[in-house]
PDB file of C-alpha atoms in Angstrom:
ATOM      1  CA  UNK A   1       0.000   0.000   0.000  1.00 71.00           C
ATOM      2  CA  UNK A   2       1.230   3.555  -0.974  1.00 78.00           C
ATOM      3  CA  UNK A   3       0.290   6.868   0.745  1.00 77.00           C
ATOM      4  CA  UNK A   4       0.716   9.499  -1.175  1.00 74.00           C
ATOM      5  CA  UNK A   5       1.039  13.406   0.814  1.00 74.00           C
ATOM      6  CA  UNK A   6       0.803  16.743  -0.686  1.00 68.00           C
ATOM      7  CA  UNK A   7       2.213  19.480   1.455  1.00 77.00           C
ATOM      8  CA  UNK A   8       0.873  22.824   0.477  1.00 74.00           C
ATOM      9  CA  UNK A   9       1.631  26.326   2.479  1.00 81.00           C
ATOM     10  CA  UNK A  10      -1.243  28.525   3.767  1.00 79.00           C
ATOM     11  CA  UNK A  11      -1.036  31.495   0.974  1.00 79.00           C
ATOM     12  CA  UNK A  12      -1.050  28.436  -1.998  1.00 73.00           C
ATOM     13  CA  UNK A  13      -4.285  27.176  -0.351  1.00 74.00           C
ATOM     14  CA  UNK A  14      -5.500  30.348  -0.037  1.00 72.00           C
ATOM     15  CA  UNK A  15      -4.516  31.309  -3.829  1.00 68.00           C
ATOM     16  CA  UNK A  16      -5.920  28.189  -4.808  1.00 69.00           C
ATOM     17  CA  UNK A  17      -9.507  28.786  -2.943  1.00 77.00           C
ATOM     18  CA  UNK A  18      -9.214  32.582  -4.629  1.00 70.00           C
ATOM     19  CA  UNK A  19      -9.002  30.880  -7.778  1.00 73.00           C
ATOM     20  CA  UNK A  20     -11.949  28.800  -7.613  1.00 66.00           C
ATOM     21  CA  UNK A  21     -14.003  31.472  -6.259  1.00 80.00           C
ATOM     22  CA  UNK A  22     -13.556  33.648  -9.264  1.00 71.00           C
ATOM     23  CA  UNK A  23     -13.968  30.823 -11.678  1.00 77.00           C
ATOM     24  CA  UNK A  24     -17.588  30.053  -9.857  1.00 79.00           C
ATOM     25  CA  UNK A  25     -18.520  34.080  -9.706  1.00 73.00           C
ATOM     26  CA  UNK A  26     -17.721  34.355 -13.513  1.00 78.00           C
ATOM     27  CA  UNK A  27     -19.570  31.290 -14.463  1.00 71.00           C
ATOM     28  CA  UNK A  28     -22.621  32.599 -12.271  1.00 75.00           C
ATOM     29  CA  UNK A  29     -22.691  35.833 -14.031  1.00 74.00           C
ATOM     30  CA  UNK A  30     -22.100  34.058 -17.492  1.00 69.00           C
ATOM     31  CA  UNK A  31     -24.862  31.959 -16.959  1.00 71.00           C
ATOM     32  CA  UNK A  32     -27.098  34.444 -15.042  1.00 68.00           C
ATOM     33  CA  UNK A  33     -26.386  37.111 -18.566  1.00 62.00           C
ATOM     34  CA  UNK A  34     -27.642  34.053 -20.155  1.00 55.00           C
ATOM     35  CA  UNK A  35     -30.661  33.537 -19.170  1.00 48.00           C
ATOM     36  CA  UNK A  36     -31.836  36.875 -19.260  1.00 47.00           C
ATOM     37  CA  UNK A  37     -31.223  37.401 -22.898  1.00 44.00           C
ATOM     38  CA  UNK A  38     -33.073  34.099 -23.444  1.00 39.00           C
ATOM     39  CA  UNK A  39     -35.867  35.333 -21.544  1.00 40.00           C
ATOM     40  CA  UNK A  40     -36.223  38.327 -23.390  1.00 41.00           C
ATOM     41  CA  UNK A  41     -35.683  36.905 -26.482  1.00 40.00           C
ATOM     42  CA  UNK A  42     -38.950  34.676 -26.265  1.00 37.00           C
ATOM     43  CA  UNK A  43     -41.245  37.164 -25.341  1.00 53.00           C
ATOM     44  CA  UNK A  44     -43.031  38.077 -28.651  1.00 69.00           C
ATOM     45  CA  UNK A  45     -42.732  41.113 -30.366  1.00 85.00           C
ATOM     46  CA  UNK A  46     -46.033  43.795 -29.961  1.00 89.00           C
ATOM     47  CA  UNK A  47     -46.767  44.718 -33.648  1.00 92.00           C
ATOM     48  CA  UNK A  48     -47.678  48.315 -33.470  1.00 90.00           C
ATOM     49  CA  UNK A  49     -47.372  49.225 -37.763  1.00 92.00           C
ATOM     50  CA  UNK A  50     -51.049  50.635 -38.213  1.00 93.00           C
ATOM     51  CA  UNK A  51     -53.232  53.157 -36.418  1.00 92.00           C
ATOM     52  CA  UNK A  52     -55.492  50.120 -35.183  1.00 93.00           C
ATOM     53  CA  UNK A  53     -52.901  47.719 -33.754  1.00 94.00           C
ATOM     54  CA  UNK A  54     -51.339  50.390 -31.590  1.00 93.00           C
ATOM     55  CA  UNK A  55     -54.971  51.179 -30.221  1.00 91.00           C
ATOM     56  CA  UNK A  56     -55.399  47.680 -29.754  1.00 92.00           C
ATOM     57  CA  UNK A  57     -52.579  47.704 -27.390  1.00 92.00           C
ATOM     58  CA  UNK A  58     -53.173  50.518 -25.370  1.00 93.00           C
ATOM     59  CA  UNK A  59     -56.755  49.135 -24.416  1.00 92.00           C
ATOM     60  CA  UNK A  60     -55.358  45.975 -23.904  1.00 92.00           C
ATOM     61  CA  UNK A  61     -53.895  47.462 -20.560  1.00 91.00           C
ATOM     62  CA  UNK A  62     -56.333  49.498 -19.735  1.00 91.00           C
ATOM     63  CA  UNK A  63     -55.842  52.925 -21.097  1.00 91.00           C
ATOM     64  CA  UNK A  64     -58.481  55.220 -22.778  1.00 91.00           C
ATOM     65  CA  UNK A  65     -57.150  58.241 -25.145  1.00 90.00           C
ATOM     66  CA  UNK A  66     -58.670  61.257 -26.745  1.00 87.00           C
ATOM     67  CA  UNK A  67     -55.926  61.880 -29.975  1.00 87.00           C
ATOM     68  CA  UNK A  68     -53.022  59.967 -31.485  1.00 88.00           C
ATOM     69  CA  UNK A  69     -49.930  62.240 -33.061  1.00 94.00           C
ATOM     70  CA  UNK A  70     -46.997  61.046 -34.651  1.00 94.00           C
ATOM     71  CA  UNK A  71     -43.109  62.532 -34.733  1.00 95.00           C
ATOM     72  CA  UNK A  72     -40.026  60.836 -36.583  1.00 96.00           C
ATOM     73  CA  UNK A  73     -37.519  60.056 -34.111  1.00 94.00           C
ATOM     74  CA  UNK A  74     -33.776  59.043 -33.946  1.00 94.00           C
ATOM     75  CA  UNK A  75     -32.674  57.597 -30.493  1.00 94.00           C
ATOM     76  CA  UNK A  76     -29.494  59.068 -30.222  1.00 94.00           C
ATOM     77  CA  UNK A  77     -25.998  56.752 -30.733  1.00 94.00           C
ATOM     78  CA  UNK A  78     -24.909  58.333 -27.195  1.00 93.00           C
ATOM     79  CA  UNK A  79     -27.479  58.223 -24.345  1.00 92.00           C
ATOM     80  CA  UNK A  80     -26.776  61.326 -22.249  1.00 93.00           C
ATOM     81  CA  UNK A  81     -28.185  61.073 -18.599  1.00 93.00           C
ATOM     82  CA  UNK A  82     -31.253  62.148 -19.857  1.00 91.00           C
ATOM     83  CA  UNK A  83     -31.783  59.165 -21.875  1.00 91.00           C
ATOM     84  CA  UNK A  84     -29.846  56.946 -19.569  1.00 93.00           C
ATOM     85  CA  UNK A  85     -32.689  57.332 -17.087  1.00 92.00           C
ATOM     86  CA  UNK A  86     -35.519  57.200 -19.817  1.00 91.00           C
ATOM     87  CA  UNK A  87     -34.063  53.818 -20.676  1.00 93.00           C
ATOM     88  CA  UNK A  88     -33.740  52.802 -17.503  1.00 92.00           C
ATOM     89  CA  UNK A  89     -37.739  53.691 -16.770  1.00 90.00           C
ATOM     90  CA  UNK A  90     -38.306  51.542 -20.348  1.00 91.00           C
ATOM     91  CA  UNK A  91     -36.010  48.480 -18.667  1.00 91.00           C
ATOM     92  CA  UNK A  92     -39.151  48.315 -15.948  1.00 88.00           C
ATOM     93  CA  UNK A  93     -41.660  47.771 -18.260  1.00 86.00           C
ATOM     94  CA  UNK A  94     -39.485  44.914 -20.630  1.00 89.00           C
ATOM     95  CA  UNK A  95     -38.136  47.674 -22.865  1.00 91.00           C
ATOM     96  CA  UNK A  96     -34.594  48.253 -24.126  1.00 93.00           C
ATOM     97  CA  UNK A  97     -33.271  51.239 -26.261  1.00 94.00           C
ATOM     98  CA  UNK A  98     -29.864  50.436 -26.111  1.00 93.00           C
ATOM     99  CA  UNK A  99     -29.963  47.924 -29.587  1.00 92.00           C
ATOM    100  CA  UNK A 100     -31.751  50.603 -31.422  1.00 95.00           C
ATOM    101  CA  UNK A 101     -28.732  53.729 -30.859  1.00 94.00           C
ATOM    102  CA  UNK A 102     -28.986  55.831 -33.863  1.00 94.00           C
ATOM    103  CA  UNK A 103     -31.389  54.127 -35.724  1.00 95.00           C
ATOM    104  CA  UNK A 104     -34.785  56.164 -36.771  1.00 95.00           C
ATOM    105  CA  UNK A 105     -38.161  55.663 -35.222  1.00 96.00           C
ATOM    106  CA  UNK A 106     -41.601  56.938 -34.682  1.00 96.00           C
ATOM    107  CA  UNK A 107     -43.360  58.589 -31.810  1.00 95.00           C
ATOM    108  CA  UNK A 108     -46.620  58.083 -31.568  1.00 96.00           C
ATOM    109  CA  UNK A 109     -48.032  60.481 -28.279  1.00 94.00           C
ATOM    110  CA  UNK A 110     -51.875  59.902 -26.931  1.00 93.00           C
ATOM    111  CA  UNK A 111     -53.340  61.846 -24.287  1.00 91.00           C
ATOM    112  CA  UNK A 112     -54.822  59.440 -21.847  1.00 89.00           C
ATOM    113  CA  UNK A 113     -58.040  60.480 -20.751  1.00 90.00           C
ATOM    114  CA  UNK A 114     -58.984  57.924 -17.744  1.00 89.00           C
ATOM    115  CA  UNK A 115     -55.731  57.676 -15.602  1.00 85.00           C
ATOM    116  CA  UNK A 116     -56.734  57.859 -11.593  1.00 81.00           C
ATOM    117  CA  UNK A 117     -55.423  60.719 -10.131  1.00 73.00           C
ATOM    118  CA  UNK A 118     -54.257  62.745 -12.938  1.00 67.00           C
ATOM    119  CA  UNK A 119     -54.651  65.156 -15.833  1.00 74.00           C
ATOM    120  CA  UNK A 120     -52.176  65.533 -18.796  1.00 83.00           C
ATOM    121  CA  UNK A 121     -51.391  62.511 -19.092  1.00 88.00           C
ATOM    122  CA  UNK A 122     -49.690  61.226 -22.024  1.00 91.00           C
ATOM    123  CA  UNK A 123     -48.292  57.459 -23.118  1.00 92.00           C
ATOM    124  CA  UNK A 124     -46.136  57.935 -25.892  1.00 94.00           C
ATOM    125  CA  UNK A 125     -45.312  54.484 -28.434  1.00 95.00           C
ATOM    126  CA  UNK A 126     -41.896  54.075 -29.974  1.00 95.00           C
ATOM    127  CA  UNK A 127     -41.688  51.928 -33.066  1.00 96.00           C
ATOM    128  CA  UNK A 128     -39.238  50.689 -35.449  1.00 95.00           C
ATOM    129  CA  UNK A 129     -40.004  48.871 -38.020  1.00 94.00           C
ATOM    130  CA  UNK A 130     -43.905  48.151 -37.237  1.00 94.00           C
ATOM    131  CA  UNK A 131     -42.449  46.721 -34.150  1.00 94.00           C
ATOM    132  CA  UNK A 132     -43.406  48.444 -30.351  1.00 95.00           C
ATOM    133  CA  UNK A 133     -39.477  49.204 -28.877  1.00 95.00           C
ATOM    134  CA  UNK A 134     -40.726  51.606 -26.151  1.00 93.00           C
ATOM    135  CA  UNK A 135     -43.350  52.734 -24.247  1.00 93.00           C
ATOM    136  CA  UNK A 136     -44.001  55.647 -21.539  1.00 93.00           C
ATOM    137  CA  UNK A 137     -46.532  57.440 -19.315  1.00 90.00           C
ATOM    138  CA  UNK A 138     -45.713  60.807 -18.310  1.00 89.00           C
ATOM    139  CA  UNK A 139     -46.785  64.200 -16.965  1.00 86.00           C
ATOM    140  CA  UNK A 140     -45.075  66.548 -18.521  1.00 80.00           C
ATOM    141  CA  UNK A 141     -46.288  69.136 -16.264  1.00 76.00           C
ATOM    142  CA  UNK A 142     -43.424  70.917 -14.275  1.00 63.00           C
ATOM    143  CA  UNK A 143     -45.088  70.739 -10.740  1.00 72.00           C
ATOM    144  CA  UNK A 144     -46.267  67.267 -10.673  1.00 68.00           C
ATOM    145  CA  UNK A 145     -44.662  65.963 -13.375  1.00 77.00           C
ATOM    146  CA  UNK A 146     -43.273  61.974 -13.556  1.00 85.00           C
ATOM    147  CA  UNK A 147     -42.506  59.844 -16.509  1.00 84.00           C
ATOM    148  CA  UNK A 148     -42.217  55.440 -15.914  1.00 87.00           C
ATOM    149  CA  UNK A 149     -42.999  52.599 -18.352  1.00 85.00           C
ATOM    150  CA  UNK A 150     -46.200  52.006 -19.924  1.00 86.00           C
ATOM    151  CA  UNK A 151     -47.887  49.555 -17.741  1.00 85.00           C
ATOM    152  CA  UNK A 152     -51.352  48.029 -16.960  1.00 85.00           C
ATOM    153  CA  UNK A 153     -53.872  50.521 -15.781  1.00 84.00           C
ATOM    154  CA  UNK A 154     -54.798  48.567 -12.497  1.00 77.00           C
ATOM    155  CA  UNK A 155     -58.063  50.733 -12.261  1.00 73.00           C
ATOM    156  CA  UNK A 156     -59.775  50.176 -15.574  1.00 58.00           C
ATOM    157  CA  UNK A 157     -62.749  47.668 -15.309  1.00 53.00           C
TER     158      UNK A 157
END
């Protein structure tokens, strides 16, 4: 019978255990990265090319608007921190600018006439390509003003 010993100092262990650690953070956050883009890849596109699919969607989660207007965008190749924090509003709601830097879109702005506790209230609808890339609700007023993702009106019936 053979025994065979390894003698290793404390700072070799220690480098060793380092090592590992890093290899099984960057493998989480590989994997994590992953998944994400999998996810997000699955979800269907919202076809928003005519006048009817768009309202289509906007009932759909609850919202109720008085007049549609359109405006030719181009999201910018840079975000500045002003569209840094749009974007990151968008991110809550499953949107994602970022792919889409310095290509042209259009704006489509409704004023939403049965939100809960406010007046002014606009959703605006980015699309490229026929294809919904972005969506907001804002108040653009300057005293109570707020602007987040276009979500489900929780109050429609």
């Amino acid at each position: 019978m053979q025994v065979i010993t390894f003698k290793a100092k404390p700072k070799a262990i220690f480098g060793a255990i380092l090592a590992l650690t890093g290899i099984i953070v960057i493998l989480l956050t590989f994997l994590s990265n992953h998944s994400k883009k999998a996810e997000t890849a699955s979800a269907s596109p919202v076809k928003c090319e005519t006048s009817e699919q768009r309202a289509d969607y906007l009932s759909s989660l609850g919202w109720e608007w008085s007049s549609e207007s359109e405006k030719q965008i181009i999201i910018p190749e840079r975000f500045n921190e002003v569209y840094e924090n749009y974007n990151n509003a968008l991110k809550k709601s499953g949107f994602n600018l970022e792919k889409y830097k310095g290509k042209s879109a259009t704006l489509y702005t409704y004023n939403i006439t049965n939100h809960p506790s406010e007046d002014d209230i606009i959703a605006d609808l980015i699309v490229s390509n026929g294809v919904l890339i972005g969506a907001d609700l804002c108040n653009p007023s300057a005293d109570h003003g707020f602007l987040k993702g276009l979500e489900k009106n929780d109050t429609a019936s």
